[in-house]
Each structure stands twice: as C-alpha cells, then as structure tokens.
Amino acid sequence: QLDELLAGTRPERIEAQKARVDQLDASLGKLKLDLKKTTLKAPFSGTISRRWVDEGTVVSTAGSQPIFSIVEDGAVEANIGIPVSAASQLQLGSTLPLKIGQKTYTAQVSSILPELDSDTRTVTVVLKLDPAAARTVAPGQLAQLEIAQSIATSGYWLPTTALVPGVRGLWSCYVLGEAVPLKSPIAEGKTTFRVERTDVEILYQEDDPSGTHGQRVLVRGTLQPGDQVIISGMHRIVPGQFVRPIKQ
C-alpha cells in the first residue's frame, strides 16, 4: 500500500471508479424520473369529477388508461356535428344561439375541426359558451344548434289564405283553368273560368313583407308562370265550378 501511495493510484482503478460514479448518477437520474412520474399534473385548472382507479393501483405511463376526469373551471364548450355545407358558412369568433335544456345561451365559434366524421358525414364545430352558462350547465347535457342556411330554390309566393287541404296531408290551391266566354248580352266581352285544383309543396313560410295578407308561403308544384291563383273565399269554391273575375 505504501508503494501504491508513493506511485499513485493505477489508471485502471481510476477508470473503474469513474464508471461506478457514472452508474450511480444514472441510477439517481432514473429514480428522480420515476419520482416525477408519480405526480399527476392537470393540463388546466378544474374540478375532479370522477376517479377511475383506486389508491395504490399500479398503472403504466405508456398506456392510455384514465386516472381522473376533470371538468375545466370557468369554460364550457359544446361539440356539435354539422354538415360540411353549413360549416363553410361559419366564421371563427361569430356568435350563435345554442339551446341547452329549456334555456338558450350565446355561444362563440372557437374552432372548426378539419376532420369529417365517417359515420355521420359531418364536421365538428366547437362552441364556447358565455361564462354565465358555467354555473347552470352540467357536462354531458345535450345542446341544440340552429343555423340559418341560404338554399337557392325556385317557387311561387302565395298568401296562406290561398291554401286548401289536399290529399294525404298535402296542400293545394285553386287556379283559373279553362276559359269559357259568356253568351249573355249583359256580359258581352267577359269570360268565365273553370276552377282547377293544383297540388303544391310548402317550402317556407314567413310574414308577408307588404303586411297585406299576414303570412305567406313559398310553394312549388305544377303552377306555371301566368297562372291566376284564387287567394280568398276558398270555402265557397270547389273544383270544376265556373267563376268570373271581378276585374277583367
């Protein structure tokens, strides 16, 4: 040992001790990492709504097993699938009415996911509700979203007074059909028309902008441009009846 002290420690023993130190450092680093993995950190502030595993259960960090369910504080979002054509008309940051239960809230479009659901053929729109909803809405409730979408279509506007019940729950209206000249000397130059029934499909209903007829409907069917539609007194008219317009 005196000779070793005088000559100094051999290089191979020094390297062996360095290797031992490196091994201990690696073990210490692994222990620190394992200790770090024992602490769960939530990605956001919230309230634990459910615990999925019991205390002492061994779980793997490599898997996707849930430990807790957390409800984010102060933020309520709704994920709703809508048709692609409707999603293309939405703008990020715009507000829409969202009905949850019996209440209607104001929701802001926060994102539109670029994926198409293969089952429903819809895209998911994420709507952020106003802060007041956080106190009254429970996670998991169903939400209903109404979107006004413009669809180009052709048809005719008629007052609702022109409609008469048709067959199988459909609607009809009466038009002036075949013209028959009057032979009476008093009615010289005037014409009577045979009343004909025309089935129509109601596409849309709204208040009459002119305020003349109250409600009006957009219809399509076998109506043709130039057809004269009877719009009042429907209870006194039947198909096949002859009528004469007051003004000719």
PDB file of C-alpha atoms in Angstrom:
ATOM      1  CA  GLN A   1       0.000   0.000   0.000  1.00  0.00           C
ATOM      2  CA  LEU A   2       2.987   2.311   0.730  1.00  0.00           C
ATOM      3  CA  ASP A   3       4.284   1.605  -2.767  1.00  0.00           C
ATOM      4  CA  GLU A   4       0.804   2.386  -4.190  1.00  0.00           C
ATOM      5  CA  LEU A   5       0.661   5.648  -2.281  1.00  0.00           C
ATOM      6  CA  LEU A   6       4.119   6.600  -3.460  1.00  0.00           C
ATOM      7  CA  ALA A   7       3.451   5.558  -7.068  1.00  0.00           C
ATOM      8  CA  GLY A   8      -0.186   6.839  -7.136  1.00  0.00           C
ATOM      9  CA  THR A   9      -3.437   5.010  -7.983  1.00  0.00           C
ATOM     10  CA  ARG A  10      -3.285   2.911 -11.108  1.00  0.00           C
ATOM     11  CA  PRO A  11      -5.205   4.296 -14.133  1.00  0.00           C
ATOM     12  CA  GLU A  12      -7.423   1.233 -14.453  1.00  0.00           C
ATOM     13  CA  ARG A  13      -8.666   1.654 -10.870  1.00  0.00           C
ATOM     14  CA  ILE A  14      -9.394   5.323 -11.503  1.00  0.00           C
ATOM     15  CA  GLU A  15     -11.407   4.452 -14.617  1.00  0.00           C
ATOM     16  CA  ALA A  16     -13.288   1.768 -12.689  1.00  0.00           C
ATOM     17  CA  GLN A  17     -14.279   4.250 -10.005  1.00  0.00           C
ATOM     18  CA  LYS A  18     -15.360   6.781 -12.640  1.00  0.00           C
ATOM     19  CA  ALA A  19     -17.537   4.126 -14.229  1.00  0.00           C
ATOM     20  CA  ARG A  20     -19.031   3.366 -10.827  1.00  0.00           C
ATOM     21  CA  VAL A  21     -19.828   7.060 -10.306  1.00  0.00           C
ATOM     22  CA  ASP A  22     -21.446   7.268 -13.731  1.00  0.00           C
ATOM     23  CA  GLN A  23     -23.561   4.214 -12.913  1.00  0.00           C
ATOM     24  CA  LEU A  24     -24.704   5.761  -9.648  1.00  0.00           C
ATOM     25  CA  ASP A  25     -25.563   9.029 -11.438  1.00  0.00           C
ATOM     26  CA  ALA A  26     -27.650   7.097 -13.961  1.00  0.00           C
ATOM     27  CA  SER A  27     -29.472   5.256 -11.186  1.00  0.00           C
ATOM     28  CA  LEU A  28     -30.096   8.544  -9.413  1.00  0.00           C
ATOM     29  CA  GLY A  29     -31.470  10.087 -12.609  1.00  0.00           C
ATOM     30  CA  LYS A  30     -33.839   7.136 -13.097  1.00  0.00           C
ATOM     31  CA  LEU A  31     -35.066   7.436  -9.522  1.00  0.00           C
ATOM     32  CA  LYS A  32     -35.711  11.146  -9.999  1.00  0.00           C
ATOM     33  CA  LEU A  33     -37.644  10.397 -13.222  1.00  0.00           C
ATOM     34  CA  ASP A  34     -39.689   7.677 -11.509  1.00  0.00           C
ATOM     35  CA  LEU A  35     -40.449  10.082  -8.676  1.00  0.00           C
ATOM     36  CA  LYS A  36     -41.524  12.726 -11.152  1.00  0.00           C
ATOM     37  CA  LYS A  37     -43.921  10.281 -12.808  1.00  0.00           C
ATOM     38  CA  THR A  38     -45.690   9.700  -9.502  1.00  0.00           C
ATOM     39  CA  THR A  39     -47.064  13.245  -9.626  1.00  0.00           C
ATOM     40  CA  LEU A  40     -50.091  13.894 -11.868  1.00  0.00           C
ATOM     41  CA  LYS A  41     -50.408  17.406 -13.248  1.00  0.00           C
ATOM     42  CA  ALA A  42     -53.654  18.574 -14.818  1.00  0.00           C
ATOM     43  CA  PRO A  43     -53.326  20.354 -18.180  1.00  0.00           C
ATOM     44  CA  PHE A  44     -55.761  23.021 -16.943  1.00  0.00           C
ATOM     45  CA  SER A  45     -57.433  24.241 -13.783  1.00  0.00           C
ATOM     46  CA  GLY A  46     -60.597  22.386 -12.938  1.00  0.00           C
ATOM     47  CA  THR A  47     -62.550  20.121 -10.645  1.00  0.00           C
ATOM     48  CA  ILE A  48     -62.126  16.344 -10.431  1.00  0.00           C
ATOM     49  CA  SER A  49     -65.467  14.868 -11.436  1.00  0.00           C
ATOM     50  CA  ARG A  50     -64.512  11.178 -11.306  1.00  0.00           C
ATOM     51  CA  ARG A  51     -61.656   8.936 -10.145  1.00  0.00           C
ATOM     52  CA  TRP A  52     -61.112   5.909 -12.383  1.00  0.00           C
ATOM     53  CA  VAL A  53     -58.559   3.927 -10.301  1.00  0.00           C
ATOM     54  CA  ASP A  54     -58.146   3.231  -6.580  1.00  0.00           C
ATOM     55  CA  GLU A  55     -55.235   4.420  -4.483  1.00  0.00           C
ATOM     56  CA  GLY A  56     -52.262   2.036  -4.729  1.00  0.00           C
ATOM     57  CA  THR A  57     -53.167   0.739  -8.174  1.00  0.00           C
ATOM     58  CA  VAL A  58     -50.148   0.288 -10.447  1.00  0.00           C
ATOM     59  CA  VAL A  59     -50.630   1.953 -13.829  1.00  0.00           C
ATOM     60  CA  SER A  60     -48.377   2.293 -16.826  1.00  0.00           C
ATOM     61  CA  THR A  61     -47.397   5.671 -18.212  1.00  0.00           C
ATOM     62  CA  ALA A  62     -47.143   4.128 -21.669  1.00  0.00           C
ATOM     63  CA  GLY A  63     -50.845   3.314 -21.833  1.00  0.00           C
ATOM     64  CA  SER A  64     -53.952   5.465 -22.188  1.00  0.00           C
ATOM     65  CA  GLN A  65     -55.715   4.396 -19.005  1.00  0.00           C
ATOM     66  CA  PRO A  66     -57.606   7.347 -17.480  1.00  0.00           C
ATOM     67  CA  ILE A  67     -56.879   8.223 -13.853  1.00  0.00           C
ATOM     68  CA  PHE A  68     -59.207  11.178 -13.272  1.00  0.00           C
ATOM     69  CA  SER A  69     -61.894  13.038 -15.179  1.00  0.00           C
ATOM     70  CA  ILE A  70     -61.555  16.794 -14.823  1.00  0.00           C
ATOM     71  CA  VAL A  71     -64.090  19.498 -15.600  1.00  0.00           C
ATOM     72  CA  GLU A  72     -62.423  22.754 -16.563  1.00  0.00           C
ATOM     73  CA  ASP A  73     -63.344  25.701 -14.365  1.00  0.00           C
ATOM     74  CA  GLY A  74     -64.966  28.724 -15.961  1.00  0.00           C
ATOM     75  CA  ALA A  75     -65.133  27.322 -19.501  1.00  0.00           C
ATOM     76  CA  VAL A  76     -67.997  25.359 -21.056  1.00  0.00           C
ATOM     77  CA  GLU A  77     -67.759  24.082 -24.614  1.00  0.00           C
ATOM     78  CA  ALA A  78     -70.150  22.229 -26.870  1.00  0.00           C
ATOM     79  CA  ASN A  79     -69.041  19.942 -29.707  1.00  0.00           C
ATOM     80  CA  ILE A  80     -71.688  19.708 -32.425  1.00  0.00           C
ATOM     81  CA  GLY A  81     -71.532  17.903 -35.762  1.00  0.00           C
ATOM     82  CA  ILE A  82     -72.977  19.847 -38.692  1.00  0.00           C
ATOM     83  CA  PRO A  83     -72.994  19.328 -42.485  1.00  0.00           C
ATOM     84  CA  VAL A  84     -69.934  20.491 -44.389  1.00  0.00           C
ATOM     85  CA  SER A  85     -72.036  22.953 -46.404  1.00  0.00           C
ATOM     86  CA  ALA A  86     -73.231  24.625 -43.197  1.00  0.00           C
ATOM     87  CA  ALA A  87     -69.766  24.658 -41.614  1.00  0.00           C
ATOM     88  CA  SER A  88     -68.348  26.509 -44.613  1.00  0.00           C
ATOM     89  CA  GLN A  89     -70.659  29.438 -43.845  1.00  0.00           C
ATOM     90  CA  LEU A  90     -69.458  29.825 -40.248  1.00  0.00           C
ATOM     91  CA  GLN A  91     -66.701  32.205 -39.203  1.00  0.00           C
ATOM     92  CA  LEU A  92     -64.398  31.824 -36.229  1.00  0.00           C
ATOM     93  CA  GLY A  93     -65.404  34.240 -33.482  1.00  0.00           C
ATOM     94  CA  SER A  94     -69.010  34.558 -34.666  1.00  0.00           C
ATOM     95  CA  THR A  95     -71.808  34.006 -32.133  1.00  0.00           C
ATOM     96  CA  LEU A  96     -74.760  31.645 -32.428  1.00  0.00           C
ATOM     97  CA  PRO A  97     -77.759  30.791 -30.221  1.00  0.00           C
ATOM     98  CA  LEU A  98     -77.347  27.433 -28.501  1.00  0.00           C
ATOM     99  CA  LYS A  99     -80.235  25.738 -26.708  1.00  0.00           C
ATOM    100  CA  ILE A 100     -79.435  23.525 -23.723  1.00  0.00           C
ATOM    101  CA  GLY A 101     -82.419  22.153 -21.871  1.00  0.00           C
ATOM    102  CA  GLN A 102     -85.017  24.900 -21.731  1.00  0.00           C
ATOM    103  CA  LYS A 103     -82.544  27.788 -21.897  1.00  0.00           C
ATOM    104  CA  THR A 104     -80.845  29.473 -24.834  1.00  0.00           C
ATOM    105  CA  TYR A 105     -77.261  30.681 -24.481  1.00  0.00           C
ATOM    106  CA  THR A 106     -74.936  32.717 -26.648  1.00  0.00           C
ATOM    107  CA  ALA A 107     -72.058  30.598 -27.939  1.00  0.00           C
ATOM    108  CA  GLN A 108     -68.949  31.637 -29.843  1.00  0.00           C
ATOM    109  CA  VAL A 109     -67.415  29.553 -32.624  1.00  0.00           C
ATOM    110  CA  SER A 110     -63.938  28.796 -31.265  1.00  0.00           C
ATOM    111  CA  SER A 111     -62.811  26.190 -33.796  1.00  0.00           C
ATOM    112  CA  ILE A 112     -63.963  24.014 -36.682  1.00  0.00           C
ATOM    113  CA  LEU A 113     -62.241  20.651 -36.766  1.00  0.00           C
ATOM    114  CA  PRO A 114     -60.909  19.733 -40.228  1.00  0.00           C
ATOM    115  CA  GLU A 115     -61.884  16.055 -39.933  1.00  0.00           C
ATOM    116  CA  LEU A 116     -65.022  14.550 -41.450  1.00  0.00           C
ATOM    117  CA  ASP A 117     -66.837  12.011 -39.292  1.00  0.00           C
ATOM    118  CA  SER A 118     -67.045   8.850 -41.408  1.00  0.00           C
ATOM    119  CA  ASP A 119     -70.281   7.718 -39.718  1.00  0.00           C
ATOM    120  CA  THR A 120     -72.329  10.928 -39.664  1.00  0.00           C
ATOM    121  CA  ARG A 121     -70.589  12.689 -42.586  1.00  0.00           C
ATOM    122  CA  THR A 122     -70.385  15.863 -40.517  1.00  0.00           C
ATOM    123  CA  VAL A 123     -67.616  18.104 -39.213  1.00  0.00           C
ATOM    124  CA  THR A 124     -67.344  19.065 -35.549  1.00  0.00           C
ATOM    125  CA  VAL A 125     -67.781  22.691 -34.538  1.00  0.00           C
ATOM    126  CA  VAL A 126     -66.521  23.670 -31.079  1.00  0.00           C
ATOM    127  CA  LEU A 127     -68.648  26.373 -29.454  1.00  0.00           C
ATOM    128  CA  LYS A 128     -67.571  28.219 -26.322  1.00  0.00           C
ATOM    129  CA  LEU A 129     -70.451  29.289 -24.096  1.00  0.00           C
ATOM    130  CA  ASP A 130     -70.633  32.525 -22.176  1.00  0.00           C
ATOM    131  CA  PRO A 131     -69.388  32.495 -18.545  1.00  0.00           C
ATOM    132  CA  ALA A 132     -72.959  32.519 -17.195  1.00  0.00           C
ATOM    133  CA  ALA A 133     -73.504  29.041 -18.643  1.00  0.00           C
ATOM    134  CA  ALA A 134     -70.728  27.561 -16.486  1.00  0.00           C
ATOM    135  CA  ARG A 135     -72.927  27.888 -13.391  1.00  0.00           C
ATOM    136  CA  THR A 136     -76.049  26.324 -14.899  1.00  0.00           C
ATOM    137  CA  VAL A 137     -74.867  23.774 -17.492  1.00  0.00           C
ATOM    138  CA  ALA A 138     -73.694  20.307 -16.497  1.00  0.00           C
ATOM    139  CA  PRO A 139     -71.136  18.405 -18.593  1.00  0.00           C
ATOM    140  CA  GLY A 140     -72.805  15.796 -20.755  1.00  0.00           C
ATOM    141  CA  GLN A 141     -76.020  17.737 -21.429  1.00  0.00           C
ATOM    142  CA  LEU A 142     -77.340  17.758 -24.990  1.00  0.00           C
ATOM    143  CA  ALA A 143     -77.158  21.005 -26.954  1.00  0.00           C
ATOM    144  CA  GLN A 144     -79.158  22.066 -30.000  1.00  0.00           C
ATOM    145  CA  LEU A 145     -77.777  24.478 -32.588  1.00  0.00           C
ATOM    146  CA  GLU A 146     -79.890  26.238 -35.194  1.00  0.00           C
ATOM    147  CA  ILE A 147     -78.122  27.615 -38.253  1.00  0.00           C
ATOM    148  CA  ALA A 148     -79.785  29.728 -40.932  1.00  0.00           C
ATOM    149  CA  GLN A 149     -78.580  28.448 -44.295  1.00  0.00           C
ATOM    150  CA  SER A 150     -79.318  30.013 -47.664  1.00  0.00           C
ATOM    151  CA  ILE A 151     -80.502  27.494 -50.251  1.00  0.00           C
ATOM    152  CA  ALA A 152     -81.325  28.630 -53.765  1.00  0.00           C
ATOM    153  CA  THR A 153     -84.658  27.264 -54.995  1.00  0.00           C
ATOM    154  CA  SER A 154     -87.437  28.227 -57.372  1.00  0.00           C
ATOM    155  CA  GLY A 155     -91.088  28.596 -56.451  1.00  0.00           C
ATOM    156  CA  TYR A 156     -94.004  30.954 -56.052  1.00  0.00           C
ATOM    157  CA  TRP A 157     -95.085  33.142 -53.146  1.00  0.00           C
ATOM    158  CA  LEU A 158     -98.729  32.755 -52.129  1.00  0.00           C
ATOM    159  CA  PRO A 159    -100.689  34.118 -49.183  1.00  0.00           C
ATOM    160  CA  THR A 160    -101.664  31.390 -46.734  1.00  0.00           C
ATOM    161  CA  THR A 161    -105.311  32.195 -47.458  1.00  0.00           C
ATOM    162  CA  ALA A 162    -104.834  30.629 -50.912  1.00  0.00           C
ATOM    163  CA  LEU A 163    -104.118  27.181 -49.483  1.00  0.00           C
ATOM    164  CA  VAL A 164    -106.682  24.416 -49.117  1.00  0.00           C
ATOM    165  CA  PRO A 165    -106.072  20.966 -47.592  1.00  0.00           C
ATOM    166  CA  GLY A 166    -105.117  18.379 -50.180  1.00  0.00           C
ATOM    167  CA  VAL A 167    -104.903  14.591 -50.102  1.00  0.00           C
ATOM    168  CA  ARG A 168    -102.508  12.625 -47.873  1.00  0.00           C
ATOM    169  CA  GLY A 169    -101.672  15.667 -45.792  1.00  0.00           C
ATOM    170  CA  LEU A 170    -100.562  17.782 -48.762  1.00  0.00           C
ATOM    171  CA  TRP A 171    -101.763  21.254 -49.752  1.00  0.00           C
ATOM    172  CA  SER A 172    -103.469  22.596 -52.840  1.00  0.00           C
ATOM    173  CA  CYS A 173    -104.580  25.874 -54.327  1.00  0.00           C
ATOM    174  CA  TYR A 174    -107.246  26.840 -56.867  1.00  0.00           C
ATOM    175  CA  VAL A 175    -106.332  28.392 -60.212  1.00  0.00           C
ATOM    176  CA  LEU A 176    -108.370  29.714 -63.098  1.00  0.00           C
ATOM    177  CA  GLY A 177    -108.311  26.983 -65.709  1.00  0.00           C
ATOM    178  CA  GLU A 178    -110.274  26.625 -68.933  1.00  0.00           C
ATOM    179  CA  ALA A 179    -111.795  29.893 -70.203  1.00  0.00           C
ATOM    180  CA  VAL A 180    -115.445  29.860 -71.327  1.00  0.00           C
ATOM    181  CA  PRO A 181    -116.846  33.073 -72.966  1.00  0.00           C
ATOM    182  CA  LEU A 182    -120.190  34.250 -71.606  1.00  0.00           C
ATOM    183  CA  LYS A 183    -123.032  34.353 -74.124  1.00  0.00           C
ATOM    184  CA  SER A 184    -125.236  36.716 -72.158  1.00  0.00           C
ATOM    185  CA  PRO A 185    -125.665  40.141 -73.836  1.00  0.00           C
ATOM    186  CA  ILE A 186    -125.154  41.740 -70.440  1.00  0.00           C
ATOM    187  CA  ALA A 187    -121.790  40.014 -70.017  1.00  0.00           C
ATOM    188  CA  GLU A 188    -120.580  40.634 -73.568  1.00  0.00           C
ATOM    189  CA  GLY A 189    -116.778  40.531 -73.736  1.00  0.00           C
ATOM    190  CA  LYS A 190    -116.433  38.851 -70.347  1.00  0.00           C
ATOM    191  CA  THR A 191    -115.183  35.338 -69.664  1.00  0.00           C
ATOM    192  CA  THR A 192    -115.797  32.687 -67.053  1.00  0.00           C
ATOM    193  CA  PHE A 193    -113.123  30.208 -65.942  1.00  0.00           C
ATOM    194  CA  ARG A 194    -113.325  26.668 -64.698  1.00  0.00           C
ATOM    195  CA  VAL A 195    -111.729  26.290 -61.253  1.00  0.00           C
ATOM    196  CA  GLU A 196    -108.931  23.731 -61.154  1.00  0.00           C
ATOM    197  CA  ARG A 197    -107.082  22.249 -58.178  1.00  0.00           C
ATOM    198  CA  THR A 198    -103.270  22.326 -58.192  1.00  0.00           C
ATOM    199  CA  ASP A 199    -101.200  20.451 -55.626  1.00  0.00           C
ATOM    200  CA  VAL A 200     -98.289  22.378 -54.104  1.00  0.00           C
ATOM    201  CA  GLU A 201     -95.454  21.703 -51.668  1.00  0.00           C
ATOM    202  CA  ILE A 202     -94.719  24.292 -48.971  1.00  0.00           C
ATOM    203  CA  LEU A 203     -91.019  25.171 -48.881  1.00  0.00           C
ATOM    204  CA  TYR A 204     -91.005  28.121 -46.495  1.00  0.00           C
ATOM    205  CA  GLN A 205     -93.378  30.313 -44.508  1.00  0.00           C
ATOM    206  CA  GLU A 206     -92.905  33.872 -43.261  1.00  0.00           C
ATOM    207  CA  ASP A 207     -94.718  37.119 -42.529  1.00  0.00           C
ATOM    208  CA  ASP A 208     -95.834  38.946 -45.642  1.00  0.00           C
ATOM    209  CA  PRO A 209     -93.462  41.946 -46.003  1.00  0.00           C
ATOM    210  CA  SER A 210     -96.280  44.016 -47.509  1.00  0.00           C
ATOM    211  CA  GLY A 211     -98.479  43.356 -44.468  1.00  0.00           C
ATOM    212  CA  THR A 212    -101.444  42.749 -46.792  1.00  0.00           C
ATOM    213  CA  HIS A 213    -102.034  39.028 -46.260  1.00  0.00           C
ATOM    214  CA  GLY A 214    -100.410  38.361 -42.892  1.00  0.00           C
ATOM    215  CA  GLN A 215     -98.486  35.160 -43.635  1.00  0.00           C
ATOM    216  CA  ARG A 216     -97.179  33.986 -46.983  1.00  0.00           C
ATOM    217  CA  VAL A 217     -95.659  30.708 -48.172  1.00  0.00           C
ATOM    218  CA  LEU A 218     -93.145  29.739 -50.810  1.00  0.00           C
ATOM    219  CA  VAL A 219     -94.529  26.789 -52.773  1.00  0.00           C
ATOM    220  CA  ARG A 220     -93.617  24.644 -55.744  1.00  0.00           C
ATOM    221  CA  GLY A 221     -95.669  22.214 -57.765  1.00  0.00           C
ATOM    222  CA  THR A 222     -97.464  22.276 -61.080  1.00  0.00           C
ATOM    223  CA  LEU A 223     -98.063  26.030 -61.006  1.00  0.00           C
ATOM    224  CA  GLN A 224     -96.931  27.802 -64.158  1.00  0.00           C
ATOM    225  CA  PRO A 225     -95.940  31.414 -64.798  1.00  0.00           C
ATOM    226  CA  GLY A 226     -99.060  33.404 -65.598  1.00  0.00           C
ATOM    227  CA  ASP A 227    -101.462  31.165 -63.640  1.00  0.00           C
ATOM    228  CA  GLN A 228    -104.162  33.129 -61.841  1.00  0.00           C
ATOM    229  CA  VAL A 229    -104.498  31.851 -58.262  1.00  0.00           C
ATOM    230  CA  ILE A 230    -107.612  32.403 -56.175  1.00  0.00           C
ATOM    231  CA  ILE A 231    -106.478  33.779 -52.806  1.00  0.00           C
ATOM    232  CA  SER A 232    -109.718  34.270 -50.824  1.00  0.00           C
ATOM    233  CA  GLY A 233    -113.171  32.807 -50.364  1.00  0.00           C
ATOM    234  CA  MET A 234    -111.858  29.279 -50.629  1.00  0.00           C
ATOM    235  CA  HIS A 235    -114.720  27.865 -48.548  1.00  0.00           C
ATOM    236  CA  ARG A 236    -117.200  28.905 -51.250  1.00  0.00           C
ATOM    237  CA  ILE A 237    -115.359  27.367 -54.193  1.00  0.00           C
ATOM    238  CA  VAL A 238    -114.994  23.788 -55.441  1.00  0.00           C
ATOM    239  CA  PRO A 239    -113.010  22.376 -58.378  1.00  0.00           C
ATOM    240  CA  GLY A 240    -114.991  22.396 -61.630  1.00  0.00           C
ATOM    241  CA  GLN A 241    -117.014  25.446 -60.620  1.00  0.00           C
ATOM    242  CA  PHE A 242    -117.232  28.356 -63.091  1.00  0.00           C
ATOM    243  CA  VAL A 243    -116.190  31.743 -61.793  1.00  0.00           C
ATOM    244  CA  ARG A 244    -115.704  35.171 -63.297  1.00  0.00           C
ATOM    245  CA  PRO A 245    -113.066  37.611 -62.113  1.00  0.00           C
ATOM    246  CA  ILE A 246    -114.499  40.893 -60.884  1.00  0.00           C
ATOM    247  CA  LYS A 247    -111.885  42.860 -62.842  1.00  0.00           C
ATOM    248  CA  GLN A 248    -111.009  41.840 -66.385  1.00  0.00           C
TER     249      GLN A 248
END
